[in-house]
CSV table of N, CA and C in Angstrom, one decimal:
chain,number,residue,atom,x,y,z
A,1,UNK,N,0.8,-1.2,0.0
A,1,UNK,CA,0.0,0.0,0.0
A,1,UNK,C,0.9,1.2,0.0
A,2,UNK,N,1.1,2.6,-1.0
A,2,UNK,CA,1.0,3.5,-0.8
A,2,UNK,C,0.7,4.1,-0.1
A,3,UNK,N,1.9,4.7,0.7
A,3,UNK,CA,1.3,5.8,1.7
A,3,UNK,C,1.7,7.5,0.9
A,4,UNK,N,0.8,8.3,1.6
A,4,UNK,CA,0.7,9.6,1.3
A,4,UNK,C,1.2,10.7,2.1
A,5,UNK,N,2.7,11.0,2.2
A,5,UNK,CA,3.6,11.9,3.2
A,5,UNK,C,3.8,12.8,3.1
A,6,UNK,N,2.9,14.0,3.4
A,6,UNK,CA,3.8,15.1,3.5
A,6,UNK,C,4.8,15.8,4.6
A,7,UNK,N,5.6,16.4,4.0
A,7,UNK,CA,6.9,17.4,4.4
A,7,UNK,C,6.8,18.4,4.5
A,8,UNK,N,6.9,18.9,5.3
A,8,UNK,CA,7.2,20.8,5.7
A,8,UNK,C,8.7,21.0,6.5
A,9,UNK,N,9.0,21.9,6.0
A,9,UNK,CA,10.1,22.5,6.8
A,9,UNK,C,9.8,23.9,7.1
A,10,UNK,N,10.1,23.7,8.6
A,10,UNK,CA,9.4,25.3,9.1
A,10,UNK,C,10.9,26.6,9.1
A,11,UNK,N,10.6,27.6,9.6
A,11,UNK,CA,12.0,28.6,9.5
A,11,UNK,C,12.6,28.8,8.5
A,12,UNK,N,12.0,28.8,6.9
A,12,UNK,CA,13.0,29.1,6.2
A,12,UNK,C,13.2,30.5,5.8
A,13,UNK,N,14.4,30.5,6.2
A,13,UNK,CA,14.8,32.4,5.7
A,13,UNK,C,16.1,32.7,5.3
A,14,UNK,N,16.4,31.3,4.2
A,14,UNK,CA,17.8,31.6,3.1
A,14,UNK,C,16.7,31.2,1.7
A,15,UNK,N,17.4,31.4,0.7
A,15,UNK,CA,16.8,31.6,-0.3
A,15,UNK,C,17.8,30.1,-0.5
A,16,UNK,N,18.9,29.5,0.0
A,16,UNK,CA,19.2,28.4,-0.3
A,16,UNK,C,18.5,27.4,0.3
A,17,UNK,N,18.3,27.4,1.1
A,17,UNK,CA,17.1,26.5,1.9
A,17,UNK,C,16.2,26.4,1.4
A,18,UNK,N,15.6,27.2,0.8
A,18,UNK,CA,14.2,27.1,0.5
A,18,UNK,C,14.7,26.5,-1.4
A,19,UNK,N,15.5,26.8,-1.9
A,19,UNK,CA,15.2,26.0,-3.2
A,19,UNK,C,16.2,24.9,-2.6
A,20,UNK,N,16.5,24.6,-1.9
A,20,UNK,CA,17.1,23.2,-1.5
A,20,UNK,C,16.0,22.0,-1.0
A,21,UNK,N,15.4,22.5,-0.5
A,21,UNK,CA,14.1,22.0,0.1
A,21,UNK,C,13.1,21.8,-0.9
A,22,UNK,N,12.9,22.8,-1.9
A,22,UNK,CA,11.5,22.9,-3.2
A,22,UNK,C,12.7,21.6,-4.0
A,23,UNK,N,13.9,21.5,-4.4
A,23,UNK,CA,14.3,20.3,-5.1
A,23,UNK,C,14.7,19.4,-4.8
A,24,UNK,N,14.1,18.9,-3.1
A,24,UNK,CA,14.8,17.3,-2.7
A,24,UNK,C,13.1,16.9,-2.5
A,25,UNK,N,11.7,17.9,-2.7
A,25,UNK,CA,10.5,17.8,-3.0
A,25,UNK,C,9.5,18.0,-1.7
A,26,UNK,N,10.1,18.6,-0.7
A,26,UNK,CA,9.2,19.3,0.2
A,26,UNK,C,8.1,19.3,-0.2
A,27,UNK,N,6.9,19.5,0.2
A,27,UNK,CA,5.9,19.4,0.0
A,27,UNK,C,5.3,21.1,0.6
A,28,UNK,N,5.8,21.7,1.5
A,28,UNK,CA,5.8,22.8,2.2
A,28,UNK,C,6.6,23.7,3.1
A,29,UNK,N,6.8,24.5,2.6
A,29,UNK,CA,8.2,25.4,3.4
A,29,UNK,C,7.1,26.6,3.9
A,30,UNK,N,7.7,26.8,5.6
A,30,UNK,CA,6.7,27.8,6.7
A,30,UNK,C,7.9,28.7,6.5
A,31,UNK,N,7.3,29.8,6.9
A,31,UNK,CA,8.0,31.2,7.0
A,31,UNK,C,7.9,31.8,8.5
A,32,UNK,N,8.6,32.0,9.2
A,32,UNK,CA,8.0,32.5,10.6
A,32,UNK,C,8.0,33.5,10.3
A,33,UNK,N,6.8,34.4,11.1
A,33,UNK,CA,6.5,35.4,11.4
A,33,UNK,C,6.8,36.0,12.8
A,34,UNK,N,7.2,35.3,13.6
A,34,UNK,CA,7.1,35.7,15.3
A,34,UNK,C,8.5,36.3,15.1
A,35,UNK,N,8.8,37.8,15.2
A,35,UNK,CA,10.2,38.7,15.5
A,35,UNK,C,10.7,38.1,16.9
A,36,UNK,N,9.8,37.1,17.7
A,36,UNK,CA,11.0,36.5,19.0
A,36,UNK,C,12.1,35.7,18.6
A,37,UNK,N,11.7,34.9,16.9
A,37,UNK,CA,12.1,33.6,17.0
A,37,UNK,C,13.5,33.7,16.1
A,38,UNK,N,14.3,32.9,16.3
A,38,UNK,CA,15.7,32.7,15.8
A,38,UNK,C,15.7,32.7,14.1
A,39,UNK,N,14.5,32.0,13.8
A,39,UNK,CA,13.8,32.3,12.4
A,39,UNK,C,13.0,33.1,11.5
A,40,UNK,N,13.0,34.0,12.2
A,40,UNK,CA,12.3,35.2,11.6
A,40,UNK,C,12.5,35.7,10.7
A,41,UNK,N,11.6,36.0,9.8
A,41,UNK,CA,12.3,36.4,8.3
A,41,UNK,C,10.9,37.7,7.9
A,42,UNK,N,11.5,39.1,7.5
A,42,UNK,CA,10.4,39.7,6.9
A,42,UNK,C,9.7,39.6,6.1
A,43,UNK,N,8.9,40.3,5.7
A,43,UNK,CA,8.1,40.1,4.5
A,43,UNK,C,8.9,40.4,3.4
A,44,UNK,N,9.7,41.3,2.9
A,44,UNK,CA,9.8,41.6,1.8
A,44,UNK,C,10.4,40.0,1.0
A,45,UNK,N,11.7,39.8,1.9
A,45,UNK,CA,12.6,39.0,1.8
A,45,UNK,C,11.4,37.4,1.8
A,46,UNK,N,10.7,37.3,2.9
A,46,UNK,CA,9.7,36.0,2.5
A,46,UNK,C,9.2,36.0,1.1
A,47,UNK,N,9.0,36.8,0.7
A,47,UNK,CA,7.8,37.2,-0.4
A,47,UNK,C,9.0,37.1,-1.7
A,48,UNK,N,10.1,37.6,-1.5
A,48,UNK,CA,11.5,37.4,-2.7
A,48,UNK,C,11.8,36.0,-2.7
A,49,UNK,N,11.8,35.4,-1.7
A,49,UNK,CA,12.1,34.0,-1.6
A,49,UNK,C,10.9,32.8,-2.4
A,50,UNK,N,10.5,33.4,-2.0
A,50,UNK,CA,8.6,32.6,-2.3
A,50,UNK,C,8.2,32.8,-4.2
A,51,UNK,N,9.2,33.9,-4.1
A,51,UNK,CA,9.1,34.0,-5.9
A,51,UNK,C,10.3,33.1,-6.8
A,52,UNK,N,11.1,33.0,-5.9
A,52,UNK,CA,12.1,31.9,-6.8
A,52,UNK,C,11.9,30.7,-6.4
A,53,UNK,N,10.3,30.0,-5.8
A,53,UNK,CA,10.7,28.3,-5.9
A,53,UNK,C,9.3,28.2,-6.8
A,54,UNK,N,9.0,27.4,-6.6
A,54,UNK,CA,7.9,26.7,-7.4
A,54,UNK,C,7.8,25.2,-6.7
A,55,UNK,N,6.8,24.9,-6.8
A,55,UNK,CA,6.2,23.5,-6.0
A,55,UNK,C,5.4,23.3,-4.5
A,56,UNK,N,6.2,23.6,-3.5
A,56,UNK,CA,5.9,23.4,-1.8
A,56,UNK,C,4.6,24.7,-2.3
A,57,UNK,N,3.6,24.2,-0.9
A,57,UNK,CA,3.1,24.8,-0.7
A,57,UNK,C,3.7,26.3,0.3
A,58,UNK,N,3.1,27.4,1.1
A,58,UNK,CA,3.5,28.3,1.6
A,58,UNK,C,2.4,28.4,2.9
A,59,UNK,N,3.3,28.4,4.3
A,59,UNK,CA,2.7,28.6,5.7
A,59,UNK,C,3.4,29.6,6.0
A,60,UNK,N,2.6,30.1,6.7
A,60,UNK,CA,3.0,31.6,7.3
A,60,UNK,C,2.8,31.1,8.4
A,61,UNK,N,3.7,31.3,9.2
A,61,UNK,CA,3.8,30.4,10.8
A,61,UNK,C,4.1,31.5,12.2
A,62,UNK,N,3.5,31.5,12.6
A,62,UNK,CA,2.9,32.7,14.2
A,62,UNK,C,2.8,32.2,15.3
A,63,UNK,N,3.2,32.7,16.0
A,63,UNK,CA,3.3,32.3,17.4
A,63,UNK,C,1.8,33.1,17.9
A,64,UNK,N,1.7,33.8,18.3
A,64,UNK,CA,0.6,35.1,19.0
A,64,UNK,C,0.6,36.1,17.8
A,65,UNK,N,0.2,36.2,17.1
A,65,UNK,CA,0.1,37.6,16.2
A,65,UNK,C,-1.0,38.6,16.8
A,66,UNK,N,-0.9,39.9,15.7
A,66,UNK,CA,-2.0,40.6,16.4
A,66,UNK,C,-2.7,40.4,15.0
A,67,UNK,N,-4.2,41.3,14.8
A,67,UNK,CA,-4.5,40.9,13.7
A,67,UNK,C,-4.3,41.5,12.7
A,68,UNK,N,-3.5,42.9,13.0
A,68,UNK,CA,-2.9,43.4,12.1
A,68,UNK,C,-1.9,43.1,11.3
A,69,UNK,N,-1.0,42.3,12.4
A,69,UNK,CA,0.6,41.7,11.5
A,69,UNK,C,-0.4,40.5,10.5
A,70,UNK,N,-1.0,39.8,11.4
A,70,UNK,CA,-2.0,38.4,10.3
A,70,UNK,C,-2.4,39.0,9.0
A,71,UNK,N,-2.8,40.0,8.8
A,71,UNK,CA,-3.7,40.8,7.9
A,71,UNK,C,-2.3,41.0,6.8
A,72,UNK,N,-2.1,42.2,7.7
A,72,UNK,CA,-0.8,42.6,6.4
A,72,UNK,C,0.2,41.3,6.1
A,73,UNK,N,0.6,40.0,6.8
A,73,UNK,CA,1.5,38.9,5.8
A,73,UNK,C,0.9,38.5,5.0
A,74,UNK,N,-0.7,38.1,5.9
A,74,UNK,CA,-1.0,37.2,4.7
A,74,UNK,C,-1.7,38.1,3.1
A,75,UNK,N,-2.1,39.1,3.5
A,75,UNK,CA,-2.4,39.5,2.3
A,75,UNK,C,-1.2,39.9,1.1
A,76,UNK,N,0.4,40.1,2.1
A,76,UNK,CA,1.5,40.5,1.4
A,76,UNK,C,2.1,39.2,0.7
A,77,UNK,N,2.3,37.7,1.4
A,77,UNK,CA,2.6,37.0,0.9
A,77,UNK,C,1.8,35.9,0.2
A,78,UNK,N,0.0,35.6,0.2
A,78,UNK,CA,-0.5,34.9,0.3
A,78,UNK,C,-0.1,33.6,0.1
A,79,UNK,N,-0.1,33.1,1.7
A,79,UNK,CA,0.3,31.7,2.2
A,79,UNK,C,-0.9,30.8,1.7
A,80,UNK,N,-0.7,29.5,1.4
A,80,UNK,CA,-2.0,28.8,1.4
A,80,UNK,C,-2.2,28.1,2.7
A,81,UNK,N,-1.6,28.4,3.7
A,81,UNK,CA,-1.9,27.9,4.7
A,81,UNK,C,-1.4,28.8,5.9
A,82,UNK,N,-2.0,28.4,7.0
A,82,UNK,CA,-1.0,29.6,8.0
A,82,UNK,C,-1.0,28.8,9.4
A,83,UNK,N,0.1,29.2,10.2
A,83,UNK,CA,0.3,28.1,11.0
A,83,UNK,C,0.4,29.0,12.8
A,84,UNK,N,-0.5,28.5,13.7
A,84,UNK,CA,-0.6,28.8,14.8
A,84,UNK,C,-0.3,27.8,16.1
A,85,UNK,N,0.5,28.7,17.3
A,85,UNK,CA,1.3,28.3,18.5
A,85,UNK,C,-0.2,28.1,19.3
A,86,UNK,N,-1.3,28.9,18.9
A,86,UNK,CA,-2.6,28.6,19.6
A,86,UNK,C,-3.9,29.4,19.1
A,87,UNK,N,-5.1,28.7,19.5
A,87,UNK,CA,-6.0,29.4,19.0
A,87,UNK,C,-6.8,30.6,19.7
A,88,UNK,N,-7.3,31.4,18.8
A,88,UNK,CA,-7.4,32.9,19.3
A,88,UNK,C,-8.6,32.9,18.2
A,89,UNK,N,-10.1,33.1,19.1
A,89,UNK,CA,-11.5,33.4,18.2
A,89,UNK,C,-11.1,34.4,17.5
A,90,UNK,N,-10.3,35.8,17.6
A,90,UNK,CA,-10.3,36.9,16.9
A,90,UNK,C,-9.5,36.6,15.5
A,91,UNK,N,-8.4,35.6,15.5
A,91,UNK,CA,-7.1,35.5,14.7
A,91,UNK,C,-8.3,34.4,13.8
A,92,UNK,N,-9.2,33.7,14.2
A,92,UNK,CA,-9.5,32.9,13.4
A,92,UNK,C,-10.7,33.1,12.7
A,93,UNK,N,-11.4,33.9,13.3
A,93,UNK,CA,-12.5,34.8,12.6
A,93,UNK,C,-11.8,35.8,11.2
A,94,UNK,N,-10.4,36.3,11.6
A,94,UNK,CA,-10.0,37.2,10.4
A,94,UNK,C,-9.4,36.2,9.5
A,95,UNK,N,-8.8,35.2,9.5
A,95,UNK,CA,-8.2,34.8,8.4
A,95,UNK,C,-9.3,33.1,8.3
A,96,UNK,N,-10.4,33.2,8.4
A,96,UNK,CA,-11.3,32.1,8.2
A,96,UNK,C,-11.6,31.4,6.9
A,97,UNK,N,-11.1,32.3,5.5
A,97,UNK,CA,-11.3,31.6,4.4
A,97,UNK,C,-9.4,30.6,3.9
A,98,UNK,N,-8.9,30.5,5.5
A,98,UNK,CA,-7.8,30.1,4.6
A,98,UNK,C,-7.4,28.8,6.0
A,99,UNK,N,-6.8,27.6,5.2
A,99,UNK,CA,-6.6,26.4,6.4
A,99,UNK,C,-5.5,26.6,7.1
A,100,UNK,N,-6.4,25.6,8.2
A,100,UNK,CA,-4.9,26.6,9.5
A,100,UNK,C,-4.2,25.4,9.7
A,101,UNK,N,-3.3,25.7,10.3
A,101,UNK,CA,-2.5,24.3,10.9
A,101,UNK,C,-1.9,24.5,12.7
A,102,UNK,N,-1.9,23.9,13.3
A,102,UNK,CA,-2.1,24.2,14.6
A,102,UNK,C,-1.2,23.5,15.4
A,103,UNK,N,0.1,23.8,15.6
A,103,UNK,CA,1.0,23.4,16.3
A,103,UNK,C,0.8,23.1,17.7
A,104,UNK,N,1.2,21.4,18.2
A,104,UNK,CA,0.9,20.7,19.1
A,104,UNK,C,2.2,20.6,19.8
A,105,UNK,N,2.2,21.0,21.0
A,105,UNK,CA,3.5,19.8,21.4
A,105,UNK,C,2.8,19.0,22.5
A,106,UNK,N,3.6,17.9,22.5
A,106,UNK,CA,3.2,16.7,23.3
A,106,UNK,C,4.3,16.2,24.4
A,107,UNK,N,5.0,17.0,24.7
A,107,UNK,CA,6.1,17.0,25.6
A,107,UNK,C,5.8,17.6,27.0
């Protein structure tokens, strides 16, 4: 039986990484958005990046946003997915026409 696996690699904010990843066949490369995280990458530069791959899907990945930063990435980069540290009725009411992904830890 075929199984059906996807891959994501979260943090990407080199432009080698990310066509490194779009050519070994990722399935989806996340962009963080949270300025706490060691990964953080702006918009411009996400959005420059995101123009030279083709294939993976695109997660915009957030820790706590407000719903302004949500608003302006995702309308600046449009992610087809976006990825949350937790859920928030306000964050999910504004970005509701788009699937979310919902980081679990089990630790």
């Amino acid at each position: 039986m075929e199984k059906n696996i996807r891959i994501k690699v979260s943090g990407v904010n080199t432009l080698a990484g990310a066509r490194y990843a779009a050519g070994m066949g990722i399935n989806t490369l996340g962009f963080c958005f949270d300025n706490m995280s060691e990964s953080f990458i702006d918009l411009p530069f996400a959005k420059e990046i995101a123009g030279w791959v083709e294939g993976p899907t695109l997660v915009a990945e957030f820790a706590n946003p407000s719903i302004e930063v949500l608003e302006t990435t995702v309308e600046f980069i449009k992610p087809q997915f976006v990825q949350l540290s937790s859920l928030n009725k306000d964050v999910l009411n504004t970005i509701n026409y788009l699937p979310i992904l919902l980081v679990a830890d089990v630790n």
